[in-house]
Coordinates of C-alpha atoms in Angstrom, one line a residue:
Chain A
X2 CA 12.8 -17.8 48.1
X3 CA 14.9 -20.2 50.2
X4 CA 13.6 -22.5 52.9
X5 CA 14.3 -21.2 56.4
X6 CA 16.4 -24.3 57.3
X7 CA 19.1 -23.1 55.0
X8 CA 19.6 -20.1 57.3
X9 CA 19.1 -21.6 60.8
X10 CA 21.4 -24.5 60.0
X11 CA 24.3 -21.9 60.0
X12 CA 23.4 -20.0 63.1
X13 CA 26.3 -21.4 65.3
X14 CA 28.8 -20.3 62.7
X15 CA 27.3 -17.0 61.4
X16 CA 26.2 -15.7 64.9
X17 CA 29.0 -17.1 67.1
X18 CA 31.9 -18.0 64.9
X19 CA 31.9 -21.6 65.8
X20 CA 34.4 -23.4 63.6
X21 CA 36.4 -26.6 64.0
X22 CA 39.9 -27.6 65.0
X23 CA 41.7 -30.8 64.1
X24 CA 43.3 -32.0 67.4
X25 CA 45.8 -34.1 65.4
X26 CA 47.4 -31.2 63.5
X27 CA 46.0 -28.2 65.5
X28 CA 44.7 -26.5 62.3
X29 CA 41.7 -24.3 62.8
X30 CA 39.0 -24.3 60.1
X31 CA 36.1 -21.9 59.6
X32 CA 33.5 -22.7 58.4
X33 CA 33.5 -26.1 60.1
X34 CA 35.0 -29.0 58.2
X35 CA 33.8 -32.6 58.3
X36 CA 37.2 -33.9 57.4
X37 CA 40.6 -32.3 58.1
X38 CA 42.2 -31.5 54.7
X39 CA 45.7 -32.1 56.1
X40 CA 45.1 -35.3 58.1
X41 CA 42.0 -36.5 56.4
X42 CA 40.6 -39.7 58.1
X43 CA 43.4 -39.7 60.6
X44 CA 42.4 -36.3 61.9
X45 CA 40.1 -35.6 64.7
X46 CA 37.7 -32.7 64.2
X47 CA 36.4 -30.8 67.2
X48 CA 34.3 -27.8 67.7
X49 CA 36.3 -24.6 68.2
X50 CA 35.1 -21.0 68.9
X51 CA 37.1 -18.3 67.2
X52 CA 37.6 -15.1 69.2
X53 CA 36.7 -12.9 66.3
X54 CA 39.9 -10.8 66.3
X55 CA 42.0 -10.8 63.1
X56 CA 43.9 -8.9 60.5
X57 CA 42.7 -7.7 57.0
X58 CA 44.5 -9.6 54.3
X59 CA 43.0 -7.9 51.2
X60 CA 39.8 -6.0 50.3
X61 CA 37.7 -4.6 47.5
X62 CA 35.1 -1.8 47.4
X63 CA 31.9 -3.0 45.8
X64 CA 30.1 -0.4 43.7
X65 CA 28.0 -2.7 41.6
X66 CA 26.2 -4.7 44.3
X67 CA 24.4 -8.0 43.9
X68 CA 20.7 -8.6 44.4
X69 CA 19.6 -7.5 47.9
X70 CA 22.8 -5.5 48.6
X71 CA 22.1 -2.5 46.3
X72 CA 21.2 -0.1 49.1
X73 CA 24.5 -0.8 50.9
X74 CA 26.8 0.1 47.9
X75 CA 29.5 1.2 47.9
X76 CA 30.6 -1.3 50.6
X77 CA 33.9 -3.0 51.6
X78 CA 34.4 -6.7 51.2
X79 CA 37.5 -8.2 52.6
X80 CA 39.3 -11.4 53.7
X81 CA 40.2 -11.5 57.4
X82 CA 42.7 -13.9 58.9
X83 CA 41.6 -15.1 62.4
X84 CA 43.1 -17.4 65.0
X85 CA 45.2 -20.3 63.8
X86 CA 45.1 -19.0 60.2
X87 CA 41.4 -19.5 59.5
X88 CA 40.2 -16.9 57.0
X89 CA 36.8 -15.5 56.2
X90 CA 35.2 -13.4 53.5
X91 CA 33.3 -10.6 55.2
X92 CA 32.1 -7.0 55.0
X93 CA 34.3 -4.4 56.7
X94 CA 32.0 -1.8 58.2
X95 CA 31.9 1.4 60.3
X96 CA 34.8 2.9 58.4
X97 CA 35.5 4.8 55.2
X98 CA 37.2 2.9 52.3
X99 CA 40.0 5.5 52.3
X100 CA 40.9 4.6 55.9
X101 CA 41.1 0.9 55.1
X102 CA 44.5 -0.8 54.6
X103 CA 45.9 -4.3 54.2
X104 CA 47.2 -5.5 57.6
X105 CA 44.9 -3.5 59.8
X106 CA 43.5 -5.2 62.9
X107 CA 39.7 -5.9 62.8
X108 CA 37.2 -7.6 65.0
X109 CA 33.9 -9.3 64.4
X110 CA 30.5 -7.7 65.1
X111 CA 27.0 -9.1 64.8
X112 CA 24.9 -7.4 62.1
X113 CA 22.0 -7.9 59.8
X114 CA 23.4 -9.1 56.5
X115 CA 20.4 -9.2 54.1
X116 CA 16.8 -10.3 53.8
X117 CA 15.1 -12.7 51.4
X118 CA 12.7 -10.3 49.8
X119 CA 9.9 -8.4 51.4
X120 CA 8.3 -11.2 53.3
X121 CA 11.2 -13.7 53.6
X122 CA 13.7 -14.5 56.3
X123 CA 15.9 -11.7 57.6
X124 CA 19.4 -13.1 58.0
X125 CA 22.2 -12.1 60.3
X126 CA 25.8 -12.8 60.6
X127 CA 29.3 -11.4 61.3
X128 CA 30.8 -8.3 59.8
X129 CA 34.1 -6.9 60.8
X130 CA 35.0 -3.5 62.0
X131 CA 38.4 -1.8 62.6
X132 CA 39.9 -2.3 66.1
X133 CA 40.6 1.1 67.6
Chain S
X29 CA 47.1 -44.6 25.5
X30 CA 46.3 -43.4 22.0
X31 CA 47.3 -40.0 20.6
X32 CA 44.5 -37.6 19.8
X33 CA 44.0 -34.9 17.1
X34 CA 41.7 -32.1 16.4
X35 CA 40.4 -32.3 12.9
X36 CA 37.6 -29.7 12.8
X37 CA 36.6 -26.5 14.6
X38 CA 33.7 -24.0 14.4
X39 CA 32.5 -21.1 16.4
X40 CA 29.5 -18.7 16.3
X41 CA 29.9 -15.0 16.6
X42 CA 30.2 -14.1 20.2
X43 CA 27.7 -11.3 21.1
X44 CA 24.4 -10.5 22.7
X45 CA 22.5 -12.7 20.2
X46 CA 18.9 -12.0 21.1
X47 CA 17.5 -13.7 18.0
X48 CA 19.2 -17.0 18.7
X49 CA 18.3 -19.7 21.2
X50 CA 20.8 -22.0 23.0
X51 CA 19.9 -24.9 20.8
X52 CA 20.5 -22.9 17.6
X53 CA 23.8 -21.5 18.8
X54 CA 25.2 -25.0 19.3
X55 CA 23.9 -26.3 16.0
X56 CA 25.4 -23.4 14.1
X57 CA 28.8 -23.9 15.6
X58 CA 28.5 -27.7 15.3
X59 CA 27.7 -27.5 11.6
X60 CA 30.8 -25.4 10.9
X61 CA 33.0 -27.8 12.9
X62 CA 31.6 -30.9 11.2
X63 CA 32.0 -29.4 7.7
X64 CA 35.6 -28.3 8.7
X65 CA 36.4 -31.9 9.7
X66 CA 34.6 -33.4 6.7
X67 CA 32.8 -36.1 8.8
X68 CA 29.2 -37.3 8.8
X69 CA 26.9 -37.4 11.8
X70 CA 26.9 -41.2 11.7
X71 CA 30.7 -41.3 12.4
X72 CA 30.3 -39.3 15.7
X73 CA 30.8 -41.7 18.6
X74 CA 29.9 -39.3 21.4
X75 CA 29.4 -35.7 22.4
X76 CA 30.8 -33.8 25.4
X77 CA 29.2 -30.4 26.0
X78 CA 30.5 -27.8 28.4
X79 CA 27.8 -25.6 29.9
X80 CA 27.8 -23.8 33.2
X81 CA 24.2 -23.1 33.9
X82 CA 21.5 -23.6 31.3
X83 CA 19.2 -24.3 34.2
X84 CA 19.5 -20.8 35.6
X85 CA 20.1 -19.0 32.3
X86 CA 17.4 -20.5 30.1
X87 CA 15.5 -22.8 32.6
X88 CA 16.6 -25.8 30.7
X89 CA 18.4 -28.8 32.2
X90 CA 19.1 -32.1 30.4
X91 CA 20.8 -30.2 27.5
X92 CA 23.0 -33.2 26.5
X93 CA 19.8 -34.8 25.2
X94 CA 18.5 -31.5 23.8
X95 CA 21.7 -30.9 21.8
X96 CA 22.0 -34.4 20.5
X97 CA 18.4 -34.1 19.4
X98 CA 18.7 -30.7 17.7
X99 CA 22.0 -31.8 16.1
X100 CA 19.9 -34.5 14.3
X101 CA 21.8 -37.2 16.1
X102 CA 19.5 -38.5 18.8
X103 CA 16.6 -39.9 16.8
X104 CA 18.8 -41.3 14.0
X105 CA 21.8 -42.7 15.8
X106 CA 21.0 -42.3 19.6
X107 CA 24.5 -40.8 20.0
X108 CA 25.6 -40.7 23.7
X109 CA 25.9 -37.1 24.9
X110 CA 27.2 -35.8 28.3
X111 CA 27.0 -32.3 29.7
X112 CA 30.1 -31.2 31.7
X113 CA 30.0 -28.5 34.3
X114 CA 33.0 -26.8 36.0
X115 CA 31.7 -23.2 36.0
X116 CA 33.8 -21.1 33.6
X117 CA 36.1 -24.1 32.9
X118 CA 33.2 -26.2 31.7
X119 CA 34.4 -26.1 28.0
X120 CA 38.0 -27.0 28.8
X121 CA 36.9 -29.9 31.0
X122 CA 34.5 -31.1 28.3
X123 CA 37.4 -31.1 25.8
X124 CA 39.4 -33.2 28.3
X125 CA 36.6 -35.7 28.6
X126 CA 36.6 -36.1 24.8
X127 CA 40.4 -36.5 24.8
X128 CA 40.2 -39.2 27.4
X129 CA 37.4 -41.0 25.6
X130 CA 39.6 -41.3 22.5
X131 CA 42.9 -41.9 24.3
X132 CA 41.3 -44.8 26.2
X133 CA 40.3 -46.5 22.9
X134 CA 36.6 -46.4 23.8
X135 CA 35.7 -43.9 21.0
X136 CA 37.3 -42.9 17.7
X137 CA 35.6 -39.7 16.8
X138 CA 34.2 -37.4 19.4
X139 CA 32.7 -33.9 19.6
X140 CA 33.8 -31.5 22.3
X141 CA 31.6 -28.5 22.5
X142 CA 30.7 -25.6 24.7
X143 CA 27.6 -23.3 24.8
X144 CA 26.2 -20.6 27.0
X145 CA 23.1 -18.4 26.4
X146 CA 23.4 -15.6 29.0
X147 CA 21.1 -12.8 27.8
X148 CA 17.7 -14.6 28.2
X149 CA 17.5 -13.3 31.8
X150 CA 18.1 -9.8 33.2
X151 CA 21.7 -8.8 33.8
X152 CA 21.2 -9.0 37.6
X153 CA 20.1 -12.6 37.2
X154 CA 23.1 -13.3 35.0
X155 CA 25.6 -11.9 37.5
X156 CA 23.9 -13.8 40.3
X157 CA 24.3 -17.0 38.4
X158 CA 27.9 -16.3 37.6
X159 CA 28.5 -15.8 41.3
X160 CA 27.2 -19.3 42.1
X161 CA 30.7 -20.4 40.9
X162 CA 31.9 -18.9 44.2
X163 CA 31.0 -20.4 47.7
X164 CA 27.4 -19.4 48.0
X165 CA 27.3 -19.9 51.8
X166 CA 30.6 -18.3 52.8
X167 CA 31.4 -15.8 50.1
X168 CA 28.4 -14.5 48.2
X169 CA 26.1 -14.7 51.3
X170 CA 28.1 -11.9 52.9
X171 CA 27.9 -9.7 49.8
X172 CA 31.0 -10.8 47.8
X173 CA 30.5 -10.5 44.0
X174 CA 32.5 -12.3 41.4
X175 CA 34.4 -9.1 40.3
X176 CA 35.2 -8.4 44.0
X177 CA 37.0 -11.7 44.4
X178 CA 39.3 -10.9 41.5
X179 CA 39.5 -7.3 42.8
X180 CA 40.8 -8.7 46.1
X181 CA 43.5 -10.7 44.2
X182 CA 44.4 -7.6 42.3
X183 CA 44.7 -5.5 45.4
X184 CA 47.0 -8.1 47.0
X185 CA 49.1 -8.4 43.8
X186 CA 49.5 -4.6 43.7
X187 CA 50.5 -4.7 47.4
X188 CA 53.0 -7.5 47.2
X189 CA 54.6 -6.9 43.8
X190 CA 54.0 -3.2 43.0
X191 CA 51.7 -4.1 40.0
X192 CA 50.1 -0.8 38.8
X193 CA 46.6 0.1 37.9
X194 CA 47.9 1.1 34.5
X195 CA 49.5 -2.3 34.0
X196 CA 46.1 -4.0 34.6
X197 CA 44.5 -1.6 32.0
X198 CA 47.2 -2.6 29.5
X199 CA 45.8 -6.2 29.5
X200 CA 42.4 -4.9 28.3
X201 CA 44.0 -2.5 25.8
X202 CA 46.0 -5.3 24.2
X203 CA 43.1 -7.7 24.1
X204 CA 40.8 -5.2 22.5
X205 CA 43.5 -4.5 19.9
X206 CA 43.6 -8.2 19.1
X207 CA 39.9 -8.5 19.1
X208 CA 39.7 -6.0 16.3
X209 CA 41.1 -8.7 14.0
X210 CA 38.8 -11.4 15.1
X211 CA 35.5 -11.3 13.2
X212 CA 33.8 -13.5 15.8
X213 CA 34.8 -11.1 18.7
X214 CA 32.1 -9.3 20.7
X215 CA 34.1 -6.1 20.7
X216 CA 36.1 -5.0 17.7
X217 CA 37.0 -1.7 19.0
X218 CA 40.3 -0.4 20.3
X219 CA 40.4 1.2 23.8
X220 CA 43.0 3.3 25.6
X221 CA 44.5 3.0 29.1
X222 CA 42.6 6.2 29.8
X223 CA 39.3 4.6 28.8
X224 CA 39.9 1.8 31.2
X225 CA 40.9 4.1 34.1
X226 CA 37.8 6.3 33.5
X227 CA 35.3 3.5 33.1
X228 CA 32.8 3.0 36.0
X229 CA 34.1 1.3 39.2
X230 CA 32.7 -2.3 39.6
X231 CA 34.7 -3.5 42.5
X232 CA 37.6 -1.2 43.3
X233 CA 40.4 -1.6 42.1
X234 CA 38.6 -3.1 39.1
X235 CA 36.6 -1.1 36.7
X236 CA 34.1 -2.0 33.9
X237 CA 36.8 -2.3 31.2
X238 CA 38.7 -4.7 33.4
X239 CA 35.8 -7.2 33.2
X240 CA 34.9 -9.6 30.5
X241 CA 31.3 -9.1 29.2
X242 CA 28.1 -11.1 29.2
X243 CA 27.9 -13.1 26.0
X244 CA 25.9 -15.6 24.0
X245 CA 27.9 -18.1 22.0
X246 CA 28.9 -21.6 21.1
X247 CA 32.1 -23.3 20.0
X248 CA 32.7 -26.9 18.7
X249 CA 35.7 -29.1 18.1
X250 CA 35.9 -32.5 16.4
X251 CA 38.5 -34.9 17.8
X252 CA 39.7 -38.3 16.6
X253 CA 42.4 -40.9 17.2
X254 CA 45.6 -39.5 15.7
X255 CA 46.1 -42.6 13.5
X256 CA 43.0 -41.8 11.4
X257 CA 43.3 -38.0 11.4
X258 CA 45.0 -37.8 8.0
X259 CA 41.9 -39.4 6.5
X260 CA 40.0 -36.3 7.2
X261 CA 42.5 -33.4 7.0
X262 CA 46.0 -32.5 5.8
X263 CA 46.4 -30.2 8.8
X264 CA 45.5 -32.2 12.0
X265 CA 46.4 -30.5 15.3
X266 CA 47.6 -32.9 18.0
X267 CA 46.6 -32.7 21.6
X268 CA 50.0 -33.3 23.3
X269 CA 49.2 -32.2 26.8
X270 CA 46.1 -32.2 29.0
X271 CA 46.2 -31.1 32.7
X272 CA 43.3 -30.6 35.1
X273 CA 43.3 -29.6 38.8
X274 CA 41.2 -28.3 41.6
X275 CA 41.7 -25.9 44.5
X276 CA 39.4 -24.8 47.4
X277 CA 36.2 -23.2 46.1
X278 CA 36.5 -20.2 48.4
X279 CA 39.3 -17.7 47.6
X280 CA 39.9 -17.1 51.4
X281 CA 40.8 -20.8 52.0
X282 CA 43.8 -20.7 49.5
X283 CA 47.4 -20.5 50.7
X284 CA 48.0 -17.6 48.3
X285 CA 45.8 -14.8 46.9
X286 CA 48.2 -14.1 44.0
X287 CA 48.7 -17.6 42.6
X288 CA 46.0 -19.9 41.3
X289 CA 47.4 -23.2 42.3
X290 CA 44.7 -25.1 40.3
X291 CA 46.3 -23.5 37.2
X292 CA 49.8 -24.2 38.4
X293 CA 49.1 -27.9 38.9
X294 CA 47.1 -28.3 35.7
X295 CA 50.0 -26.6 33.8
X296 CA 52.5 -28.8 35.5
X297 CA 50.6 -32.0 34.5
X298 CA 50.1 -30.7 30.9
X299 CA 53.7 -29.8 30.5
X300 CA 54.8 -33.2 31.8
X301 CA 52.5 -35.0 29.5
X302 CA 53.7 -33.0 26.5
X303 CA 57.4 -33.2 27.7
X304 CA 57.9 -29.5 27.1
X305 CA 58.6 -26.4 29.1
X306 CA 56.8 -23.0 29.3
X307 CA 59.5 -21.5 27.0
X308 CA 58.4 -23.9 24.2
X309 CA 54.9 -22.4 23.9
X310 CA 54.5 -20.1 20.9
X311 CA 51.0 -18.8 21.5
X312 CA 48.5 -19.0 24.4
X313 CA 44.9 -18.3 25.0
X314 CA 44.4 -17.6 28.7
X315 CA 41.4 -17.0 31.0
X316 CA 41.3 -13.2 31.3
X317 CA 37.9 -13.0 32.9
X318 CA 39.3 -9.9 34.5
X319 CA 42.5 -8.1 33.6
X320 CA 44.3 -9.3 36.8
X321 CA 43.5 -12.9 35.8
X322 CA 45.7 -12.6 32.7
X323 CA 48.6 -11.3 34.8
X324 CA 48.1 -14.2 37.2
X325 CA 47.9 -16.6 34.3
X326 CA 51.1 -15.7 32.6
X327 CA 52.9 -16.1 36.0
X328 CA 51.1 -19.4 36.9
X329 CA 51.9 -20.8 33.5
X330 CA 55.6 -20.1 34.0
X331 CA 55.9 -17.6 31.1
X332 CA 57.3 -15.0 33.6
X333 CA 58.3 -15.1 37.3
X334 CA 55.7 -14.6 40.0
X335 CA 55.0 -10.9 40.4
X336 CA 56.4 -9.9 37.0
X337 CA 53.2 -10.3 35.0
X338 CA 52.3 -6.6 35.1
X339 CA 55.7 -5.5 34.0
X340 CA 55.8 -8.1 31.2
X341 CA 52.5 -6.9 29.9
X342 CA 53.7 -3.3 30.0
X343 CA 56.9 -4.3 28.1
X344 CA 54.8 -5.9 25.3
X345 CA 55.9 -9.5 26.0
X346 CA 52.4 -10.8 25.5
X347 CA 51.4 -8.8 22.4
X348 CA 51.3 -10.4 19.0
X349 CA 54.9 -10.0 17.9
X350 CA 56.1 -10.3 21.5
X351 CA 58.0 -13.2 23.0
X352 CA 54.9 -15.1 24.0
X353 CA 51.7 -13.7 22.4
X354 CA 48.7 -14.1 24.7
X355 CA 45.0 -14.0 23.7
X356 CA 45.4 -13.2 20.0
X357 CA 41.6 -13.9 19.7
X358 CA 41.0 -10.9 22.0
X359 CA 40.6 -13.2 25.0
X360 CA 37.5 -13.3 27.2
X361 CA 37.8 -9.5 27.5
X362 CA 37.3 -8.6 23.9
X363 CA 36.1 -11.8 22.2
X364 CA 33.5 -12.3 24.9
X365 CA 32.8 -14.9 27.6
X366 CA 29.9 -17.2 27.1
X367 CA 31.1 -19.2 30.1
X368 CA 30.6 -22.8 29.0
X369 CA 31.8 -22.0 25.5
X370 CA 35.0 -20.2 26.4
X371 CA 37.2 -23.2 27.0
X372 CA 36.3 -24.6 23.6
X373 CA 36.7 -21.3 21.8
X374 CA 40.2 -21.1 23.2
X375 CA 41.0 -24.4 21.6
X376 CA 39.4 -23.2 18.3
X377 CA 41.7 -20.1 18.3
X378 CA 44.8 -22.2 19.0
X379 CA 43.8 -24.6 16.1
X380 CA 43.4 -21.6 13.8
X381 CA 46.8 -20.3 14.9
X382 CA 48.6 -23.6 14.4
X383 CA 46.9 -24.1 11.0
X384 CA 48.0 -20.5 10.1
X385 CA 44.4 -19.5 9.5
X386 CA 44.2 -16.6 12.0
X387 CA 44.1 -13.8 9.4
X388 CA 45.2 -10.5 10.7
X389 CA 46.1 -11.8 14.1
X390 CA 48.4 -14.7 13.1
X391 CA 51.3 -15.5 15.4
X392 CA 54.0 -16.2 12.8
X393 CA 55.3 -19.7 12.7
X394 CA 53.4 -20.9 15.8
X395 CA 53.9 -24.6 16.3
X396 CA 52.9 -25.2 19.9
X397 CA 49.9 -23.5 21.5
X398 CA 48.4 -23.6 25.0
X399 CA 44.8 -23.0 26.3
X400 CA 44.3 -22.1 30.0
X401 CA 40.7 -22.2 31.2
X402 CA 39.8 -21.4 34.9
X403 CA 36.6 -22.2 36.8
X404 CA 35.3 -19.7 39.3
X405 CA 37.9 -17.7 41.2
X406 CA 40.4 -20.6 40.7
X407 CA 38.5 -23.6 42.2
X408 CA 39.3 -25.5 39.0
X409 CA 41.5 -25.1 36.0
X410 CA 42.2 -27.1 32.9
X411 CA 45.1 -26.7 30.5
X412 CA 45.7 -28.1 27.0
X413 CA 48.8 -28.1 24.8
X414 CA 48.3 -28.5 21.1
X415 CA 50.9 -29.0 18.4
X416 CA 50.7 -29.0 14.6

């Protein structure tokens, strides 16, 4: 079982999509970066809130689920491109796999992701849903 | 920089080896390699051992010491030993450390080995451990599995280039056919396209028979400075190119979902060092952890143009007897994938091919071979070019 700090440390990002932007090159990074991979030490990293609207770049439908996700299978995992090109790996929910396609617009929603066993931390974060 | 040669190789059977512990696997493979090279333990200057996760798979860390000990080297000679970890590329990266140690002049005779014991924990624990090669906080936390990362690459490749579900299946069919001729392969059974398409879905569009299995196994190579190689063998195989590269650990951060740039850059460095081009390669062992991975590999290595890997597979380009035979050993798919051992086993197969000892699966007249070993979903890659 993991220590709770491992989860609360990520609350700004996983609850509110707080990433970073380098004001030298204007690239947006999510999750936050400590050094801009383009400008490195010449860059200037600042907090940046993503608006949670994006486009589905690719996806898979998971039938063999990992530990703790068994009851959710089959579920859709995808890569979504957000503002400024930042990309996230996320579940796509509230839709049937046959209605999902590359390029469809999606938006972030706040959901329970999993729990750390019967008496452990319940953890939350973003999932994405089709924009209708 | 000194030239380096491989003078001995050895490999265990790759399988679910419930009777055999990690320490025995590596000793069994090591004994074969040392006898093949005709060296004594006293002559070994150092060991480099690729291993992804003995800590999670068998609750044992510090395996460099353990292996030197059980090889009978620690107490007698206090031989230096180093464990190397780069997920599924651990073996290939260990091989590169051995090459560099000899090329630098620091050591003359070095062992490069790989071992993984994956069946001492339940399959759910094994798959969890494999997924630690992905970004634990930003991929697997949200429910991504390892097969799903490759499934997302497959989906995008199908979308961008028209690669078909059948073409993916043809990679598994070919590699199973090759595996039938490899006595060390986990699966020595032919399968059909239909078998693949009807196997259970793991992460759509990938099915069970698109995936490499869970395997126990070890592989060992003996390397030395090229100027002394002929003292030990009439058939040294020379390491003429070595390239290593990284990319972002998370798939979503890459500029492309259909190119593994770690492999592209590792290949470029290896080709430059060897002063050869992709067309000069006669045989290749590539990292087909999933069927789509072999299609990406033959494109990233420059054997075919980007997007044409599926079509090339369908046309038989990569079959034994084709223009560029790929995975004559059966690859990860049929020969098995004990993750830390895989990169070394690829070298072992290329050495057999270049020594013309690959009975039943020999690529005729092969003079230059390539091994392509990838870590995770492409966060690292290491490529070696060998020449007889």
